Coordinates of C-alpha atoms and ligand atoms in Angstrom, one line a residue:
M12 CA 42.5 92.2 34.2
V13 CA 45.5 92.8 36.5
T14 CA 44.0 96.0 37.9
W15 CA 40.7 94.4 38.6
S16 CA 42.5 91.6 40.4
I17 CA 44.3 94.0 42.7
L18 CA 41.1 95.7 43.6
H19 CA 39.3 92.6 43.9
V20 CA 41.9 91.3 46.3
R21 CA 41.8 94.5 48.3
Y22 CA 38.2 94.4 48.4
T23 CA 38.0 90.7 49.4
V24 CA 40.5 91.2 52.0
N25 CA 38.9 94.3 53.5
K26 CA 35.5 92.6 53.3
M27 CA 37.0 89.5 55.0
K28 CA 38.6 91.5 57.8
L29 CA 35.5 91.5 60.0
A30 CA 35.2 87.8 59.5
V31 CA 38.9 87.4 60.1
V32 CA 38.6 89.3 63.5
H33 CA 35.5 87.5 64.7
Y34 CA 36.0 84.0 63.6
L35 CA 39.4 83.2 62.2
I36 CA 41.7 84.9 64.7
P37 CA 40.1 83.1 67.5
A38 CA 40.3 79.7 65.7
C39 CA 43.7 80.0 64.2
F40 CA 45.2 81.8 67.2
F41 CA 44.0 79.2 69.5
L42 CA 45.4 76.5 67.5
A43 CA 48.7 78.1 66.9
F44 CA 49.3 79.2 70.5
Y45 CA 47.8 76.2 72.1
C46 CA 51.1 74.4 72.5
G47 CA 52.8 77.6 73.9
Y48 CA 50.4 77.9 76.7
T49 CA 50.4 74.3 77.8
S50 CA 52.9 71.4 77.5
C51 CA 55.8 73.3 76.0
K52 CA 56.4 75.9 78.7
F53 CA 58.4 73.6 80.9
L54 CA 61.2 73.8 78.4
E55 CA 62.2 77.1 79.8
S56 CA 63.6 75.4 82.8
E57 CA 66.0 73.3 80.7
H58 CA 69.5 74.5 80.3
H59 CA 71.1 72.7 77.6
P60 CA 73.6 74.9 75.6
H61 CA 71.5 75.3 72.4
T62 CA 73.3 77.3 69.7
W63 CA 70.0 78.2 68.0
K64 CA 67.2 80.5 69.0
K65 CA 64.3 80.1 66.6
L66 CA 62.7 77.4 64.4
F67 CA 61.3 78.0 61.0
L68 CA 58.4 76.0 59.8
V69 CA 58.8 76.3 56.1
H70 CA 55.8 75.7 53.8
H71 CA 56.3 75.5 50.0
W72 CA 54.0 75.7 47.0
P73 CA 54.6 72.6 45.1
V74 CA 53.6 74.3 41.7
T75 CA 56.4 76.8 42.2
V76 CA 58.8 74.1 43.2
C77 CA 58.0 72.3 40.0
K78 CA 58.4 75.5 38.0
M79 CA 61.8 76.1 39.5
N80 CA 63.0 72.7 38.2
E81 CA 63.6 71.9 34.7
N82 CA 63.0 68.2 35.3
D83 CA 59.7 66.6 34.8
C84 CA 57.5 67.0 37.8
K85 CA 54.1 65.6 37.2
D86 CA 51.0 66.6 38.9
P87 CA 52.3 68.4 42.0
P88 CA 49.8 68.7 45.0
K89 CA 47.6 71.7 44.8
Y90 CA 48.1 72.6 48.5
W91 CA 51.0 74.1 50.6
T92 CA 53.3 71.2 51.8
I93 CA 56.0 71.1 54.3
H94 CA 59.5 71.8 53.3
G95 CA 61.0 71.6 56.7
L96 CA 61.4 72.6 60.3
W97 CA 64.7 74.4 60.5
P98 CA 66.5 75.8 63.5
D99 CA 68.4 79.1 62.7
K100 CA 72.1 79.2 62.6
V101 CA 73.1 75.6 62.8
E102 CA 73.0 72.6 60.7
E103 CA 74.2 68.9 60.6
C104 CA 74.6 68.9 64.4
N105 CA 75.1 65.1 64.7
R106 CA 76.5 63.3 61.7
T107 CA 76.4 59.9 63.4
W108 CA 72.6 60.1 63.9
H109 CA 71.4 58.6 60.7
F110 CA 67.8 58.7 59.4
N111 CA 65.9 55.5 59.9
V112 CA 62.5 55.5 58.2
N113 CA 61.3 52.6 60.6
E114 CA 61.2 55.2 63.4
I115 CA 58.6 57.2 61.6
K116 CA 56.5 54.2 60.3
D117 CA 53.3 55.4 61.9
L118 CA 53.7 58.8 60.4
L119 CA 54.2 57.7 56.8
P120 CA 50.6 58.3 55.6
D121 CA 50.8 61.9 56.8
M122 CA 54.4 62.3 55.6
R123 CA 53.4 61.2 52.1
Q124 CA 50.5 63.7 52.1
Y125 CA 51.9 66.8 53.8
W126 CA 55.6 66.4 53.5
P127 CA 56.1 64.9 50.0
D128 CA 59.2 65.1 47.9
V129 CA 57.5 67.2 45.3
L130 CA 60.0 66.4 42.6
H131 CA 60.5 62.7 43.1
S132 CA 57.1 61.5 44.0
S133 CA 57.8 57.7 44.2
P134 CA 56.1 56.8 47.6
N135 CA 59.1 54.8 48.9
R136 CA 61.8 57.5 48.4
T137 CA 62.9 58.8 51.7
Q138 CA 65.9 60.9 50.6
F139 CA 64.1 64.2 51.1
W140 CA 63.2 63.3 54.8
K141 CA 66.8 61.9 55.3
H142 CA 68.2 65.3 54.2
E143 CA 65.8 67.2 56.4
W144 CA 66.6 65.0 59.4
E145 CA 70.3 65.0 59.0
K146 CA 70.7 68.8 58.2
H147 CA 68.1 70.2 60.5
G148 CA 66.5 67.6 62.6
T149 CA 69.7 66.6 64.3
C150 CA 69.9 70.2 65.5
A151 CA 66.4 70.6 66.3
A152 CA 66.7 67.5 68.5
A153 CA 68.4 69.7 71.2
L154 CA 64.8 70.3 72.3
E155 CA 63.1 67.6 74.3
P156 CA 59.9 67.7 72.2
L157 CA 61.9 67.2 69.1
N158 CA 64.6 64.8 70.4
S159 CA 63.9 61.8 68.3
Q160 CA 63.0 61.2 64.6
K161 CA 59.5 60.3 65.4
K162 CA 59.1 63.4 67.7
Y163 CA 60.8 65.8 65.1
F164 CA 58.6 64.6 62.1
G165 CA 55.6 64.2 64.3
K166 CA 55.7 67.6 65.9
T167 CA 56.4 69.3 62.6
L168 CA 53.2 67.6 61.1
D169 CA 51.4 68.7 64.2
L170 CA 52.5 72.4 63.9
Y171 CA 51.6 72.3 60.2
Q172 CA 48.2 71.0 60.9
K173 CA 47.6 73.5 63.6
L174 CA 48.6 76.5 61.5
D175 CA 46.3 75.1 58.8
L176 CA 47.7 77.5 56.2
N177 CA 45.7 76.0 53.2
S178 CA 42.3 76.6 55.0
C179 CA 43.2 79.9 56.3
L180 CA 44.3 81.2 53.0
L181 CA 41.2 80.0 51.3
K182 CA 38.9 81.5 53.8
V183 CA 40.3 84.9 53.1
G184 CA 39.9 84.4 49.4
I185 CA 43.6 84.0 48.5
K186 CA 43.8 81.0 46.2
P187 CA 45.8 80.0 43.1
S188 CA 44.7 82.2 40.2
S189 CA 45.6 83.3 36.7
T190 CA 45.4 86.8 37.9
Y191 CA 47.9 88.5 40.2
Y192 CA 47.9 89.5 43.8
Q193 CA 49.5 92.3 45.4
M194 CA 52.2 90.9 47.8
T195 CA 51.1 93.5 50.5
A196 CA 47.7 92.0 50.4
I197 CA 48.8 88.5 50.9
K198 CA 51.2 89.7 53.8
E199 CA 48.4 91.6 55.5
A200 CA 46.0 88.7 55.3
L201 CA 48.6 86.4 56.8
T202 CA 49.4 88.9 59.6
S203 CA 45.8 89.4 60.4
I204 CA 45.0 85.5 60.5
Y205 CA 48.1 84.6 62.6
G206 CA 49.0 87.8 64.6
V207 CA 52.5 87.4 63.5
T208 CA 54.4 88.2 60.4
P209 CA 55.7 85.2 58.5
K210 CA 58.4 85.4 55.8
V211 CA 57.2 85.0 52.3
Q212 CA 59.6 84.0 49.6
C213 CA 59.3 84.3 46.0
L214 CA 60.8 83.2 42.7
P215 CA 62.1 86.4 40.9
P216 CA 60.5 87.1 37.4
K217 CA 62.1 85.0 34.7
E218 CA 63.2 86.6 31.5
G219 CA 60.0 87.7 29.8
E220 CA 58.0 87.7 32.8
E221 CA 56.6 90.6 34.7
V222 CA 55.8 89.3 38.1
Q223 CA 57.4 87.3 40.9
T224 CA 55.9 83.9 41.8
I225 CA 55.1 83.0 45.4
G226 CA 57.1 79.9 46.6
Q227 CA 57.5 79.7 50.3
I228 CA 56.0 80.8 53.5
E229 CA 58.0 80.4 56.7
F230 CA 56.6 80.7 60.1
C231 CA 58.9 81.5 63.0
F232 CA 58.7 79.6 66.4
S233 CA 60.4 80.2 69.6
K234 CA 62.1 77.4 71.4
E235 CA 58.9 77.2 73.4
L236 CA 57.3 76.3 70.1
E237 CA 55.2 79.5 70.2
L238 CA 54.6 81.3 67.0
S239 CA 56.7 84.6 66.8
N240 CA 57.2 87.3 64.3
C241 CA 59.8 86.7 61.7
T242 CA 62.3 89.6 61.4
H243 CA 64.5 90.1 58.5
S244 CA 67.8 89.9 60.4
K245 CA 71.0 88.3 59.0
A246 CA 70.8 85.4 61.3
E247 CA 67.5 84.6 59.6
S248 CA 68.5 85.0 56.0
Y249 CA 71.1 82.4 56.8
V250 CA 68.8 79.4 56.5
M251 CA 66.9 80.7 53.5
Q252 CA 68.3 78.0 51.2
N253 CA 67.9 74.5 52.3
G254 CA 70.4 72.8 49.9
W255 CA 68.0 70.3 48.7
P256 CA 68.1 70.1 44.9
F257 CA 64.8 71.8 44.1
G258 CA 66.3 73.5 41.2
T259 CA 69.1 75.9 40.3
E260 CA 66.9 79.0 40.7
E261 CA 66.7 80.4 44.1
L262 CA 63.9 81.9 46.1
S263 CA 64.4 85.3 47.8
V264 CA 62.3 87.5 50.1
C265 CA 59.3 88.8 48.0
N266 CA 59.2 92.3 46.9
D267 CA 56.0 94.4 47.5
T268 CA 54.9 94.0 43.8
L269 CA 52.5 91.9 41.8
T270 CA 52.7 88.2 42.6
Y271 CA 51.7 85.1 40.8
Y272 CA 50.1 82.4 42.8
P273 CA 50.1 79.7 40.1
A274 CA 47.4 77.0 39.8
Q275 CA 49.4 74.9 37.5
V276 CA 53.0 74.5 36.2
Ligands
NAG4 C1 74.7 61.7 68.2 O1 73.8 60.6 67.9 C2 74.2 59.4 68.2 C3 73.3 58.4 67.7 O2 72.1 58.6 67.9 C4 74.1 59.4 69.9 O3 74.5 58.2 70.3 C5 75.1 60.5 70.3 O4 74.8 60.7 71.7 C6 74.7 61.8 69.6 N1 75.6 62.9 70.1 C7 75.2 63.9 70.5 C8 76.3 65.0 70.9 O5 74.0 64.3 70.8
NAG5 C1 57.0 50.5 49.7 O1 57.1 50.2 51.0 C2 56.0 49.4 51.4 C3 56.1 49.2 53.0 O2 57.5 49.5 53.4 C4 56.1 48.0 50.7 O3 55.0 47.3 51.1 C5 55.9 48.3 49.2 O4 55.9 47.2 48.4 C6 57.0 49.3 48.7 N1 56.7 49.7 47.3 C7 57.7 49.8 46.5 C8 57.3 50.4 45.1 O5 58.9 49.5 46.7
NAG6 C1 63.3 92.0 44.5 O1 63.9 93.2 43.9 C2 65.3 93.2 44.0 C3 65.8 94.5 43.5 O2 65.3 94.9 42.3 C4 65.7 92.1 43.0 O3 67.2 91.9 43.1 C5 65.2 90.8 43.6 O4 65.5 89.6 42.6 C6 63.6 90.8 43.7 N1 63.2 89.6 44.3 C7 62.1 89.0 43.8 C8 61.6 87.7 44.5 O5 61.7 89.3 42.7
NAG7 C1 54.2 90.5 66.3 O1 54.4 91.9 65.9 C2 53.1 92.6 65.9 C3 53.2 94.0 65.3 O2 54.5 94.4 65.4 C4 52.6 92.8 67.4 O3 51.4 93.4 67.5 C5 52.5 91.3 67.8 O4 52.1 91.3 69.3 C6 53.7 90.4 67.7 N1 53.3 89.1 68.0 C7 54.2 88.4 68.8 C8 53.7 86.9 69.1 O5 55.3 88.7 69.2

């Protein structure tokens, strides 16, 4: 079963390569780089003393988030959702700039759908967004396109929708399954779709388990909001943990071994 799955994935990925080259790359590339080639370029002429250099757009797989938490977590979304948009190196840059949900009123339907607090699904709970704003947003706000709560959350939703990770993964045949994937096949597929290497994080095997479980996919962006390669430098491992209570177990960079992409908790 497992062997079949690996071959199947390899085969599917190879078979899809042509399609990826001809259709997906232009589509996804265009969307992902659109911002970089247009309105965001002017930022280069700004000279604020930013202490960070990159942003991470972090997606997580809600089923794995639930698996990491012993609490009840009913019916997590079956699509990748937003964890956050995090500048590297810094956090909590302005402790007096408090989260105010009224500033993102227009965004709430999208926020609830794409940026839910997976473990606490009550629709009016805003603590997760408050945490993300106060820890990361107040730092990201050093950039003009992110310098208000509405811009920070709005731009994050925007980047998420342009990357369109859920559709892109489905199109190359990578979907939740009871059989396992080779991590290298997942990474290669992501790199061929986006032209950059994201960072993929996994939950290490629990006792009695054989395989790691995919949990998080982080895309790196420059300050011009252009997609860039994620490199595994020390600076980048700094923000790997977000400090939001999603469970006591920790994600870490995936090993190149068999990987579970769970369909349900
Ligand atoms: C911090 O946030 C407050 C409230 O929005 C603002 O008045 C102040 O200028 C900010 N400080 C810095 C250093 O950005
Ligand atoms: C949630 O907020 C909306 C609008 O702010 C309000 O109309 C609704 O009654 C609230 N629901 C709960 C369960 O508090
Ligand atoms: C990857 O392998 C290292 C060394 O064996 C281990 O410490 C780590 O927990 C593994 N990570 C995952 C996500 O399984
Ligand atoms: C990312 O890295 C790949 C391979 O190293 C390279 O071909 C590509 O141009 C890089 N992309 C960007 C946007 O830097």
